C-alpha cells in the first residue's frame, strides 16, 4: 500500500524531498529547461510539460526572459553550452518577431496577435544577449520592440491596447499593473540603446502603477483573471518591476511600496508557515493551494531587498521560501518531470494545473543563483 500511495503522491505532485544545496537544485532545473528547448522543432523553449498532454509548443514571451537566466548560469558555471543556447533562443525570437516590432501572445502555435507584456519580456532577452555579444541584430530587435511599446502606450503611462488575447478582459477601464515588469524592460532598453524615450515610457508606467497601489502595497488590476484576488505570480511580477525600475530610475516611492507589500507577505508567511496562491486587498490568502511560480518570484524579490536595503532578514526569509520550493522539485524519476517546477502545489491547484511551467523553472533558477551568492542574477530579466 505504501508503494501505491507513493506512486499516487508522485503523480499528484504531493511528494516532498529534503532540500539540498542550491547548486544541486540549480543543475536539475537548468537541465529541465534544456530539455524544454530540445523537445520541439525550433530553438524556443516549450511552454510546459503537461502530465496528460505532454510537451507544449515554444513560448516567445517566456523564452525571452529565459535568455538572461542562461547567460547568468553560463557565467556562474563557465559552461559555454548555455551561452550558445541563449543565442539560439535570441535568434529564434528575431525570426518570430512581428513586422510591427511586437511579440505575439500565447505560444508559437496560437493565432498571432501583438501583446504588450510579451513584448516587454522578450526585450529582457535581447538586452542581455546584446550586452554579451555586442551583435547589433539584437539591438535592432529590441529597438523595434521598444518603439512599438512607446507607440501603443497611453498618455498616463498605462497600456490599455494590445493586452494579451489569452487573458480575460478587465472589469474596469484600467490596465494590468503587472506591466511594471514591461516598464523595467524599457528602462534596460534605454541603457542598451541610449534612448531617453524608453526611460521616460518606463517612468510613466511606474508612476501609473504606483497610483494604482494601496498604502499597504497591494495593487489594483493585478491579475490574469480575478483582479479582486490576484495571483501571487502577478503580484510578484508587479513587485519585481517596481523594485528594479525604481532602482534604475532612482525613484524611492516604488521601492517603498514594494517593501511595504512584501512586509505584509512576509508576515503572512511567518504566521502560517507558507505562502498561498491568491491574496485579497487586506493581504489575506483566499485559496489553500500554493503558486510555486509566485513563490520563486517572491524569493527573488526578497533576495534583492536584502541586497538593496542591507537588511539580512530578507535573505533569511528568501532562503526559507526557496527551501519550500526546493522540497517540491523531483530530482529523480520521470525525465520529463525531473528538475521541473509545477505551476501549483499540489499539482491540481488552479494555476498551471497538471503542468510543469518553463517560467516557474526560470524564476526558481534565478532564486537559486541568488541563494548561492552569485551577484544580481535577477536584474536582467
mmCIF file of C-alpha atoms in Angstrom:
data_model
loop_
_atom_site.group_PDB
_atom_site.id
_atom_site.type_symbol
_atom_site.label_atom_id
_atom_site.label_comp_id
_atom_site.label_asym_id
_atom_site.label_seq_id
_atom_site.Cartn_x
_atom_site.Cartn_y
_atom_site.Cartn_z
ATOM 1 C CA UNK A 1 0.000 0.000 0.000
ATOM 2 C CA UNK A 2 2.882 2.312 0.793
ATOM 3 C CA UNK A 3 4.331 1.915 -2.713
ATOM 4 C CA UNK A 4 0.932 2.582 -4.286
ATOM 5 C CA UNK A 5 0.420 5.717 -2.205
ATOM 6 C CA UNK A 6 3.914 6.924 -3.058
ATOM 7 C CA UNK A 7 3.149 6.496 -6.775
ATOM 8 C CA UNK A 8 -0.115 8.417 -6.393
ATOM 9 C CA UNK A 9 1.623 11.184 -4.476
ATOM 10 C CA UNK A 10 4.340 11.392 -7.130
ATOM 11 C CA UNK A 11 1.694 11.708 -9.858
ATOM 12 C CA UNK A 12 -0.195 14.398 -7.993
ATOM 13 C CA UNK A 13 2.989 16.208 -7.091
ATOM 14 C CA UNK A 14 2.399 15.984 -3.353
ATOM 15 C CA UNK A 15 5.704 14.278 -2.530
ATOM 16 C CA UNK A 16 8.264 16.471 -0.815
ATOM 17 C CA UNK A 17 12.017 15.983 -0.586
ATOM 18 C CA UNK A 18 14.605 17.242 1.855
ATOM 19 C CA UNK A 19 16.077 20.433 0.359
ATOM 20 C CA UNK A 20 19.656 20.086 -0.854
ATOM 21 C CA UNK A 21 22.346 22.688 -1.630
ATOM 22 C CA UNK A 22 21.349 25.312 -4.182
ATOM 23 C CA UNK A 23 23.834 24.042 -6.789
ATOM 24 C CA UNK A 24 22.181 20.614 -6.929
ATOM 25 C CA UNK A 25 18.690 22.004 -7.444
ATOM 26 C CA UNK A 26 20.054 24.557 -9.925
ATOM 27 C CA UNK A 27 21.758 21.882 -12.030
ATOM 28 C CA UNK A 28 18.482 19.958 -12.186
ATOM 29 C CA UNK A 29 16.277 22.883 -13.135
ATOM 30 C CA UNK A 30 18.673 24.111 -15.827
ATOM 31 C CA UNK A 31 18.814 20.597 -17.309
ATOM 32 C CA UNK A 32 14.993 20.577 -17.393
ATOM 33 C CA UNK A 33 14.993 23.920 -19.246
ATOM 34 C CA UNK A 34 17.461 22.492 -21.769
ATOM 35 C CA UNK A 35 15.105 19.551 -22.276
ATOM 36 C CA UNK A 36 12.244 22.019 -22.783
ATOM 37 C CA UNK A 37 14.267 23.720 -25.510
ATOM 38 C CA UNK A 38 15.203 20.445 -27.179
ATOM 39 C CA UNK A 39 11.775 18.787 -27.390
ATOM 40 C CA UNK A 40 10.455 20.997 -30.189
ATOM 41 C CA UNK A 41 11.498 21.592 -33.782
ATOM 42 C CA UNK A 42 12.667 25.185 -33.195
ATOM 43 C CA UNK A 43 15.030 26.953 -30.780
ATOM 44 C CA UNK A 44 12.358 28.335 -28.465
ATOM 45 C CA UNK A 45 11.515 26.828 -25.077
ATOM 46 C CA UNK A 46 8.393 24.686 -24.704
ATOM 47 C CA UNK A 47 5.736 26.411 -22.636
ATOM 48 C CA UNK A 48 5.239 23.461 -20.296
ATOM 49 C CA UNK A 49 5.179 19.742 -19.735
ATOM 50 C CA UNK A 50 1.601 18.600 -19.101
ATOM 51 C CA UNK A 51 1.069 15.341 -17.240
ATOM 52 C CA UNK A 52 -1.718 14.327 -19.621
ATOM 53 C CA UNK A 53 -0.876 16.137 -22.862
ATOM 54 C CA UNK A 54 2.921 16.071 -22.913
ATOM 55 C CA UNK A 55 5.139 18.942 -24.026
ATOM 56 C CA UNK A 56 3.666 22.201 -25.292
ATOM 57 C CA UNK A 57 4.785 24.452 -28.131
ATOM 58 C CA UNK A 58 7.527 27.076 -27.814
ATOM 59 C CA UNK A 59 6.509 30.235 -25.984
ATOM 60 C CA UNK A 60 8.016 33.527 -27.228
ATOM 61 C CA UNK A 61 7.234 35.519 -24.064
ATOM 62 C CA UNK A 62 8.972 33.285 -21.570
ATOM 63 C CA UNK A 63 11.749 32.158 -23.905
ATOM 64 C CA UNK A 64 12.641 35.859 -23.968
ATOM 65 C CA UNK A 65 13.269 36.159 -20.268
ATOM 66 C CA UNK A 66 14.816 32.701 -20.012
ATOM 67 C CA UNK A 67 17.698 34.032 -22.145
ATOM 68 C CA UNK A 68 19.221 36.132 -19.293
ATOM 69 C CA UNK A 69 18.986 33.142 -16.952
ATOM 70 C CA UNK A 70 21.029 31.013 -19.373
ATOM 71 C CA UNK A 71 23.612 33.769 -19.754
ATOM 72 C CA UNK A 72 23.938 34.155 -15.971
ATOM 73 C CA UNK A 73 24.226 30.406 -15.496
ATOM 74 C CA UNK A 74 26.912 30.215 -18.185
ATOM 75 C CA UNK A 75 28.919 32.806 -16.261
ATOM 76 C CA UNK A 76 28.278 31.041 -12.971
ATOM 77 C CA UNK A 77 29.440 27.646 -14.244
ATOM 78 C CA UNK A 78 31.765 28.638 -17.142
ATOM 79 C CA UNK A 79 29.710 26.324 -19.408
ATOM 80 C CA UNK A 80 29.663 27.742 -22.921
ATOM 81 C CA UNK A 81 26.789 25.469 -23.925
ATOM 82 C CA UNK A 82 24.378 27.747 -22.102
ATOM 83 C CA UNK A 83 25.605 30.825 -23.979
ATOM 84 C CA UNK A 84 25.113 29.000 -27.258
ATOM 85 C CA UNK A 85 21.621 28.009 -26.221
ATOM 86 C CA UNK A 86 20.816 31.595 -25.200
ATOM 87 C CA UNK A 87 21.921 32.875 -28.584
ATOM 88 C CA UNK A 88 19.799 30.278 -30.361
ATOM 89 C CA UNK A 89 16.792 31.450 -28.339
ATOM 90 C CA UNK A 90 17.507 35.100 -29.162
ATOM 91 C CA UNK A 91 17.880 34.343 -32.883
ATOM 92 C CA UNK A 92 14.580 32.451 -32.827
ATOM 93 C CA UNK A 93 12.929 35.446 -31.174
ATOM 94 C CA UNK A 94 14.115 37.633 -34.059
ATOM 95 C CA UNK A 95 12.725 35.111 -36.526
ATOM 96 C CA UNK A 96 9.268 35.227 -34.932
ATOM 97 C CA UNK A 97 9.155 38.973 -34.116
ATOM 98 C CA UNK A 98 6.122 40.568 -35.745
ATOM 99 C CA UNK A 99 6.568 43.173 -38.540
ATOM 100 C CA UNK A 100 5.401 45.901 -36.140
ATOM 101 C CA UNK A 101 8.201 45.046 -33.712
ATOM 102 C CA UNK A 102 5.778 43.451 -31.248
ATOM 103 C CA UNK A 103 5.914 39.922 -29.862
ATOM 104 C CA UNK A 104 2.848 37.726 -30.150
ATOM 105 C CA UNK A 105 0.778 36.487 -27.249
ATOM 106 C CA UNK A 106 0.485 32.782 -26.491
ATOM 107 C CA UNK A 107 2.657 30.034 -27.951
ATOM 108 C CA UNK A 108 4.039 29.924 -31.450
ATOM 109 C CA UNK A 109 1.118 27.644 -32.414
ATOM 110 C CA UNK A 110 -1.533 30.178 -31.343
ATOM 111 C CA UNK A 111 -3.036 32.789 -33.695
ATOM 112 C CA UNK A 112 -0.578 35.670 -33.931
ATOM 113 C CA UNK A 113 -1.654 38.814 -32.070
ATOM 114 C CA UNK A 114 0.608 41.535 -30.618
ATOM 115 C CA UNK A 115 0.897 41.628 -26.812
ATOM 116 C CA UNK A 116 2.435 44.400 -24.713
ATOM 117 C CA UNK A 117 3.592 42.265 -21.786
ATOM 118 C CA UNK A 118 5.063 39.557 -24.005
ATOM 119 C CA UNK A 119 6.990 42.164 -25.975
ATOM 120 C CA UNK A 120 8.484 43.590 -22.805
ATOM 121 C CA UNK A 121 9.614 40.182 -21.636
ATOM 122 C CA UNK A 122 11.478 39.405 -24.847
ATOM 123 C CA UNK A 123 13.289 42.751 -24.573
ATOM 124 C CA UNK A 124 14.993 41.312 -21.463
ATOM 125 C CA UNK A 125 16.495 38.585 -23.608
ATOM 126 C CA UNK A 126 17.650 40.842 -26.415
ATOM 127 C CA UNK A 127 19.218 43.312 -23.973
ATOM 128 C CA UNK A 128 21.097 40.525 -22.203
ATOM 129 C CA UNK A 129 22.400 38.875 -25.382
ATOM 130 C CA UNK A 130 23.344 42.253 -26.903
ATOM 131 C CA UNK A 131 25.393 43.065 -23.810
ATOM 132 C CA UNK A 132 27.055 39.663 -24.069
ATOM 133 C CA UNK A 133 27.730 39.649 -27.820
ATOM 134 C CA UNK A 134 27.598 43.294 -28.980
ATOM 135 C CA UNK A 135 25.743 41.947 -32.021
ATOM 136 C CA UNK A 136 23.657 44.792 -33.442
ATOM 137 C CA UNK A 137 20.974 42.423 -34.718
ATOM 138 C CA UNK A 138 19.785 42.121 -31.117
ATOM 139 C CA UNK A 139 19.992 45.875 -30.574
ATOM 140 C CA UNK A 140 17.879 46.449 -33.682
ATOM 141 C CA UNK A 141 15.305 43.905 -32.498
ATOM 142 C CA UNK A 142 14.961 45.472 -29.052
ATOM 143 C CA UNK A 143 14.701 48.955 -30.588
ATOM 144 C CA UNK A 144 11.859 47.806 -32.842
ATOM 145 C CA UNK A 145 10.117 46.283 -29.813
ATOM 146 C CA UNK A 146 10.725 49.367 -27.663
ATOM 147 C CA UNK A 147 9.416 51.704 -30.353
ATOM 148 C CA UNK A 148 6.223 49.680 -30.649
ATOM 149 C CA UNK A 149 5.674 49.746 -26.877
ATOM 150 C CA UNK A 150 6.065 53.526 -26.846
ATOM 151 C CA UNK A 151 3.672 53.927 -29.772
ATOM 152 C CA UNK A 152 0.868 51.947 -28.093
ATOM 153 C CA UNK A 153 1.297 53.421 -24.577
ATOM 154 C CA UNK A 154 -1.393 55.799 -23.322
ATOM 155 C CA UNK A 155 -0.541 59.316 -22.151
ATOM 156 C CA UNK A 156 -0.880 58.400 -18.451
ATOM 157 C CA UNK A 157 1.697 55.619 -18.779
ATOM 158 C CA UNK A 158 -0.726 52.684 -18.887
ATOM 159 C CA UNK A 159 -1.032 50.144 -21.668
ATOM 160 C CA UNK A 160 -4.692 49.501 -22.464
ATOM 161 C CA UNK A 161 -4.367 48.357 -26.062
ATOM 162 C CA UNK A 162 -2.865 45.093 -27.228
ATOM 163 C CA UNK A 163 -3.209 43.284 -23.931
ATOM 164 C CA UNK A 164 -2.861 39.545 -24.356
ATOM 165 C CA UNK A 165 -5.775 37.830 -26.081
ATOM 166 C CA UNK A 166 -5.194 34.958 -23.653
ATOM 167 C CA UNK A 167 -6.142 36.958 -20.540
ATOM 168 C CA UNK A 168 -9.697 37.684 -19.515
ATOM 169 C CA UNK A 169 -10.924 41.226 -20.286
ATOM 170 C CA UNK A 170 -10.573 43.729 -17.461
ATOM 171 C CA UNK A 171 -13.745 44.514 -15.485
ATOM 172 C CA UNK A 172 -12.566 48.134 -15.224
ATOM 173 C CA UNK A 173 -11.152 50.537 -17.840
ATOM 174 C CA UNK A 174 -7.691 50.398 -16.311
ATOM 175 C CA UNK A 175 -4.662 48.426 -17.416
ATOM 176 C CA UNK A 176 -2.877 45.455 -15.904
ATOM 177 C CA UNK A 177 -0.386 46.847 -13.399
ATOM 178 C CA UNK A 178 1.935 43.872 -13.708
ATOM 179 C CA UNK A 179 3.174 45.680 -16.813
ATOM 180 C CA UNK A 180 5.521 47.319 -14.314
ATOM 181 C CA UNK A 181 7.766 44.494 -15.462
ATOM 182 C CA UNK A 182 7.483 45.851 -19.005
ATOM 183 C CA UNK A 183 8.478 49.267 -17.646
ATOM 184 C CA UNK A 184 11.586 47.662 -16.157
ATOM 185 C CA UNK A 185 12.410 46.119 -19.549
ATOM 186 C CA UNK A 186 12.124 49.540 -21.176
ATOM 187 C CA UNK A 187 14.498 51.045 -18.612
ATOM 188 C CA UNK A 188 17.043 48.373 -19.539
ATOM 189 C CA UNK A 189 16.392 49.018 -23.236
ATOM 190 C CA UNK A 190 17.089 52.703 -22.593
ATOM 191 C CA UNK A 191 20.518 51.798 -21.209
ATOM 192 C CA UNK A 192 21.333 49.440 -24.093
ATOM 193 C CA UNK A 193 20.194 51.820 -26.833
ATOM 194 C CA UNK A 194 20.923 55.151 -25.139
ATOM 195 C CA UNK A 195 17.290 56.130 -25.729
ATOM 196 C CA UNK A 196 15.701 58.566 -23.241
ATOM 197 C CA UNK A 197 12.348 57.816 -24.889
ATOM 198 C CA UNK A 198 12.295 54.321 -23.410
ATOM 199 C CA UNK A 199 13.323 55.555 -19.977
ATOM 200 C CA UNK A 200 10.502 58.104 -19.995
ATOM 201 C CA UNK A 201 7.977 55.461 -21.078
ATOM 202 C CA UNK A 202 9.152 53.247 -18.214
ATOM 203 C CA UNK A 203 8.950 56.118 -15.738
ATOM 204 C CA UNK A 204 5.402 56.973 -16.796
ATOM 205 C CA UNK A 205 4.222 53.396 -16.340
ATOM 206 C CA UNK A 206 5.856 53.100 -12.914
ATOM 207 C CA UNK A 207 4.058 56.295 -11.848
ATOM 208 C CA UNK A 208 0.797 54.851 -13.133
ATOM 209 C CA UNK A 209 1.289 51.589 -11.220
ATOM 210 C CA UNK A 210 2.140 53.459 -8.018
ATOM 211 C CA UNK A 211 -1.104 55.426 -8.451
ATOM 212 C CA UNK A 212 -3.000 52.109 -8.569
ATOM 213 C CA UNK A 213 -1.290 50.759 -5.444
ATOM 214 C CA UNK A 214 -2.780 50.983 -1.948
ATOM 215 C CA UNK A 215 -0.838 52.247 1.044
ATOM 216 C CA UNK A 216 -0.376 48.620 2.164
ATOM 217 C CA UNK A 217 1.434 47.770 -1.086
ATOM 218 C CA UNK A 218 -1.432 45.806 -2.706
ATOM 219 C CA UNK A 219 -2.144 46.840 -6.317
ATOM 220 C CA UNK A 220 -5.399 47.015 -8.241
ATOM 221 C CA UNK A 221 -5.920 45.377 -11.656
ATOM 222 C CA UNK A 222 -3.154 42.905 -10.958
ATOM 223 C CA UNK A 223 -4.293 39.518 -12.203
ATOM 224 C CA UNK A 224 -4.867 37.467 -15.323
ATOM 225 C CA UNK A 225 -8.466 36.674 -14.418
ATOM 226 C CA UNK A 226 -9.572 37.963 -10.977
ATOM 227 C CA UNK A 227 -8.415 41.432 -10.025
ATOM 228 C CA UNK A 228 -10.029 41.256 -6.560
ATOM 229 C CA UNK A 229 -7.899 38.234 -5.622
ATOM 230 C CA UNK A 230 -4.715 38.459 -7.646
ATOM 231 C CA UNK A 231 -2.321 35.593 -8.155
ATOM 232 C CA UNK A 232 0.933 35.566 -6.234
ATOM 233 C CA UNK A 233 2.513 35.211 -9.684
ATOM 234 C CA UNK A 234 1.281 38.590 -10.936
ATOM 235 C CA UNK A 235 1.749 40.197 -7.515
ATOM 236 C CA UNK A 236 5.411 39.240 -7.740
ATOM 237 C CA UNK A 237 5.659 40.446 -11.350
ATOM 238 C CA UNK A 238 4.497 43.866 -10.162
ATOM 239 C CA UNK A 239 6.815 43.936 -7.163
ATOM 240 C CA UNK A 240 9.835 42.956 -9.231
ATOM 241 C CA UNK A 241 9.023 45.525 -11.903
ATOM 242 C CA UNK A 242 8.532 48.341 -9.397
ATOM 243 C CA UNK A 243 11.677 47.441 -7.451
ATOM 244 C CA UNK A 244 14.042 47.112 -10.394
ATOM 245 C CA UNK A 245 12.618 50.004 -12.413
ATOM 246 C CA UNK A 246 12.606 52.165 -9.292
ATOM 247 C CA UNK A 247 16.286 51.424 -8.787
ATOM 248 C CA UNK A 248 17.148 52.191 -12.411
ATOM 249 C CA UNK A 249 15.126 55.412 -12.321
ATOM 250 C CA UNK A 250 16.450 56.480 -8.924
ATOM 251 C CA UNK A 251 12.914 56.799 -7.512
ATOM 252 C CA UNK A 252 12.179 55.902 -3.888
ATOM 253 C CA UNK A 253 8.380 55.647 -3.876
ATOM 254 C CA UNK A 254 8.025 52.456 -5.946
ATOM 255 C CA UNK A 255 10.711 50.799 -3.817
ATOM 256 C CA UNK A 256 8.917 51.884 -0.644
ATOM 257 C CA UNK A 257 5.656 50.351 -1.881
ATOM 258 C CA UNK A 258 7.482 47.096 -2.630
ATOM 259 C CA UNK A 259 8.952 46.974 0.880
ATOM 260 C CA UNK A 260 5.557 47.614 2.477
ATOM 261 C CA UNK A 261 3.735 44.997 0.409
ATOM 262 C CA UNK A 262 6.403 42.388 0.961
ATOM 263 C CA UNK A 263 6.442 43.063 4.684
ATOM 264 C CA UNK A 264 2.782 42.014 4.686
ATOM 265 C CA UNK A 265 3.544 38.903 2.632
ATOM 266 C CA UNK A 266 6.461 38.019 4.893
ATOM 267 C CA UNK A 267 4.279 38.417 7.973
ATOM 268 C CA UNK A 268 1.715 36.044 6.474
ATOM 269 C CA UNK A 269 4.490 33.603 5.548
ATOM 270 C CA UNK A 270 5.875 33.596 9.070
ATOM 271 C CA UNK A 271 2.438 33.250 10.687
ATOM 272 C CA UNK A 272 1.185 30.377 8.529
ATOM 273 C CA UNK A 273 4.472 28.747 7.533
ATOM 274 C CA UNK A 274 3.815 29.117 3.808
ATOM 275 C CA UNK A 275 2.539 31.391 1.059
ATOM 276 C CA UNK A 276 -0.687 30.828 -0.880
ATOM 277 C CA UNK A 277 -1.803 31.273 -4.468
ATOM 278 C CA UNK A 278 -4.021 34.363 -4.146
ATOM 279 C CA UNK A 279 -4.318 37.348 -1.787
ATOM 280 C CA UNK A 280 -7.066 39.905 -1.307
ATOM 281 C CA UNK A 281 -6.651 43.647 -0.702
ATOM 282 C CA UNK A 282 -6.003 43.103 3.013
ATOM 283 C CA UNK A 283 -3.245 40.580 2.243
ATOM 284 C CA UNK A 284 -5.317 37.632 3.424
ATOM 285 C CA UNK A 285 -4.916 34.357 1.484
ATOM 286 C CA UNK A 286 -8.125 33.296 -0.249
ATOM 287 C CA UNK A 287 -7.118 29.837 -1.562
ATOM 288 C CA UNK A 288 -5.399 26.835 0.001
ATOM 289 C CA UNK A 289 -3.134 25.808 -2.888
ATOM 290 C CA UNK A 290 0.332 27.241 -3.410
ATOM 291 C CA UNK A 291 1.580 29.059 -6.526
ATOM 292 C CA UNK A 292 5.157 27.810 -6.832
ATOM 293 C CA UNK A 293 5.877 30.210 -9.685
ATOM 294 C CA UNK A 294 4.942 33.149 -7.483
ATOM 295 C CA UNK A 295 6.935 31.749 -4.567
ATOM 296 C CA UNK A 296 10.113 31.570 -6.644
ATOM 297 C CA UNK A 297 9.495 35.121 -7.871
ATOM 298 C CA UNK A 298 8.807 36.364 -4.337
ATOM 299 C CA UNK A 299 12.028 34.762 -3.133
ATOM 300 C CA UNK A 300 13.869 36.746 -5.830
ATOM 301 C CA UNK A 301 12.282 39.971 -4.592
ATOM 302 C CA UNK A 302 13.283 39.140 -1.020
ATOM 303 C CA UNK A 303 16.880 38.340 -2.034
ATOM 304 C CA UNK A 304 17.010 41.647 -3.866
ATOM 305 C CA UNK A 305 15.520 43.561 -0.934
ATOM 306 C CA UNK A 306 18.320 42.112 1.193
ATOM 307 C CA UNK A 307 20.871 43.424 -1.312
ATOM 308 C CA UNK A 308 19.187 46.807 -1.693
ATOM 309 C CA UNK A 309 18.391 47.529 1.964
ATOM 310 C CA UNK A 310 21.217 45.661 3.689
ATOM 311 C CA UNK A 311 18.611 44.031 5.948
ATOM 312 C CA UNK A 312 19.645 40.394 6.402
ATOM 313 C CA UNK A 313 16.139 39.355 7.470
ATOM 314 C CA UNK A 314 15.043 39.500 3.826
ATOM 315 C CA UNK A 315 17.694 36.979 2.815
ATOM 316 C CA UNK A 316 16.708 34.701 5.692
ATOM 317 C CA UNK A 317 13.108 34.817 4.539
ATOM 318 C CA UNK A 318 14.133 34.231 0.936
ATOM 319 C CA UNK A 319 16.164 31.145 1.840
ATOM 320 C CA UNK A 320 13.253 29.726 3.849
ATOM 321 C CA UNK A 321 10.896 30.286 0.913
ATOM 322 C CA UNK A 322 13.349 28.895 -1.640
ATOM 323 C CA UNK A 323 13.716 25.779 0.514
ATOM 324 C CA UNK A 324 9.969 25.256 0.347
ATOM 325 C CA UNK A 325 10.090 25.315 -3.453
ATOM 326 C CA UNK A 326 13.137 23.014 -3.427
ATOM 327 C CA UNK A 327 11.112 20.463 -1.463
ATOM 328 C CA UNK A 328 8.622 20.178 -4.359
ATOM 329 C CA UNK A 329 11.241 19.579 -7.088
ATOM 330 C CA UNK A 330 11.720 15.974 -8.209
ATOM 331 C CA UNK A 331 15.408 15.084 -8.546
ATOM 332 C CA UNK A 332 14.895 11.567 -9.911
ATOM 333 C CA UNK A 333 12.241 9.654 -11.826
ATOM 334 C CA UNK A 334 10.386 10.697 -14.987
ATOM 335 C CA UNK A 335 12.903 12.639 -17.142
ATOM 336 C CA UNK A 336 10.141 14.975 -18.358
ATOM 337 C CA UNK A 337 9.486 15.970 -14.757
ATOM 338 C CA UNK A 338 12.896 15.784 -13.053
ATOM 339 C CA UNK A 339 14.164 19.288 -12.328
ATOM 340 C CA UNK A 340 10.925 20.979 -13.366
ATOM 341 C CA UNK A 341 8.719 23.182 -11.197
ATOM 342 C CA UNK A 342 4.940 22.830 -11.077
ATOM 343 C CA UNK A 343 2.612 25.746 -11.532
ATOM 344 C CA UNK A 344 0.799 24.869 -8.298
ATOM 345 C CA UNK A 345 1.309 22.650 -5.295
ATOM 346 C CA UNK A 346 -0.465 20.285 -5.176
ATOM 347 C CA UNK A 347 -0.257 19.962 -8.941
ATOM 348 C CA UNK A 348 -4.056 20.024 -9.290
ATOM 349 C CA UNK A 349 -4.194 23.586 -7.903
ATOM 350 C CA UNK A 350 -5.763 26.192 -10.195
ATOM 351 C CA UNK A 351 -2.613 27.830 -11.568
ATOM 352 C CA UNK A 352 -0.946 25.717 -14.244
ATOM 353 C CA UNK A 353 -2.981 22.686 -13.248
ATOM 354 C CA UNK A 354 -1.200 19.396 -14.106
ATOM 355 C CA UNK A 355 1.711 21.337 -15.610
ATOM 356 C CA UNK A 356 5.418 22.000 -15.111
ATOM 357 C CA UNK A 357 5.910 25.545 -16.429
ATOM 358 C CA UNK A 358 9.030 26.875 -18.084
ATOM 359 C CA UNK A 359 8.717 30.253 -16.358
ATOM 360 C CA UNK A 360 8.376 28.615 -12.948
ATOM 361 C CA UNK A 361 11.671 26.847 -13.698
ATOM 362 C CA UNK A 362 13.285 30.096 -14.868
ATOM 363 C CA UNK A 363 12.387 32.012 -11.721
ATOM 364 C CA UNK A 364 13.443 29.135 -9.493
ATOM 365 C CA UNK A 365 16.843 29.105 -11.240
ATOM 366 C CA UNK A 366 17.215 32.858 -10.659
ATOM 367 C CA UNK A 367 16.337 32.441 -6.976
ATOM 368 C CA UNK A 368 18.864 29.624 -6.595
ATOM 369 C CA UNK A 369 21.634 31.709 -8.153
ATOM 370 C CA UNK A 370 20.844 34.480 -5.703
ATOM 371 C CA UNK A 371 20.878 31.981 -2.833
ATOM 372 C CA UNK A 372 24.286 30.781 -3.993
ATOM 373 C CA UNK A 373 25.514 34.375 -3.796
ATOM 374 C CA UNK A 374 26.050 34.828 -7.488
ATOM 375 C CA UNK A 375 25.767 38.572 -7.979
ATOM 376 C CA UNK A 376 22.426 40.030 -9.021
ATOM 377 C CA UNK A 377 21.109 37.206 -11.166
ATOM 378 C CA UNK A 378 17.594 38.615 -11.327
ATOM 379 C CA UNK A 379 18.357 42.102 -12.575
ATOM 380 C CA UNK A 380 18.383 41.350 -16.302
ATOM 381 C CA UNK A 381 15.071 39.548 -16.522
#
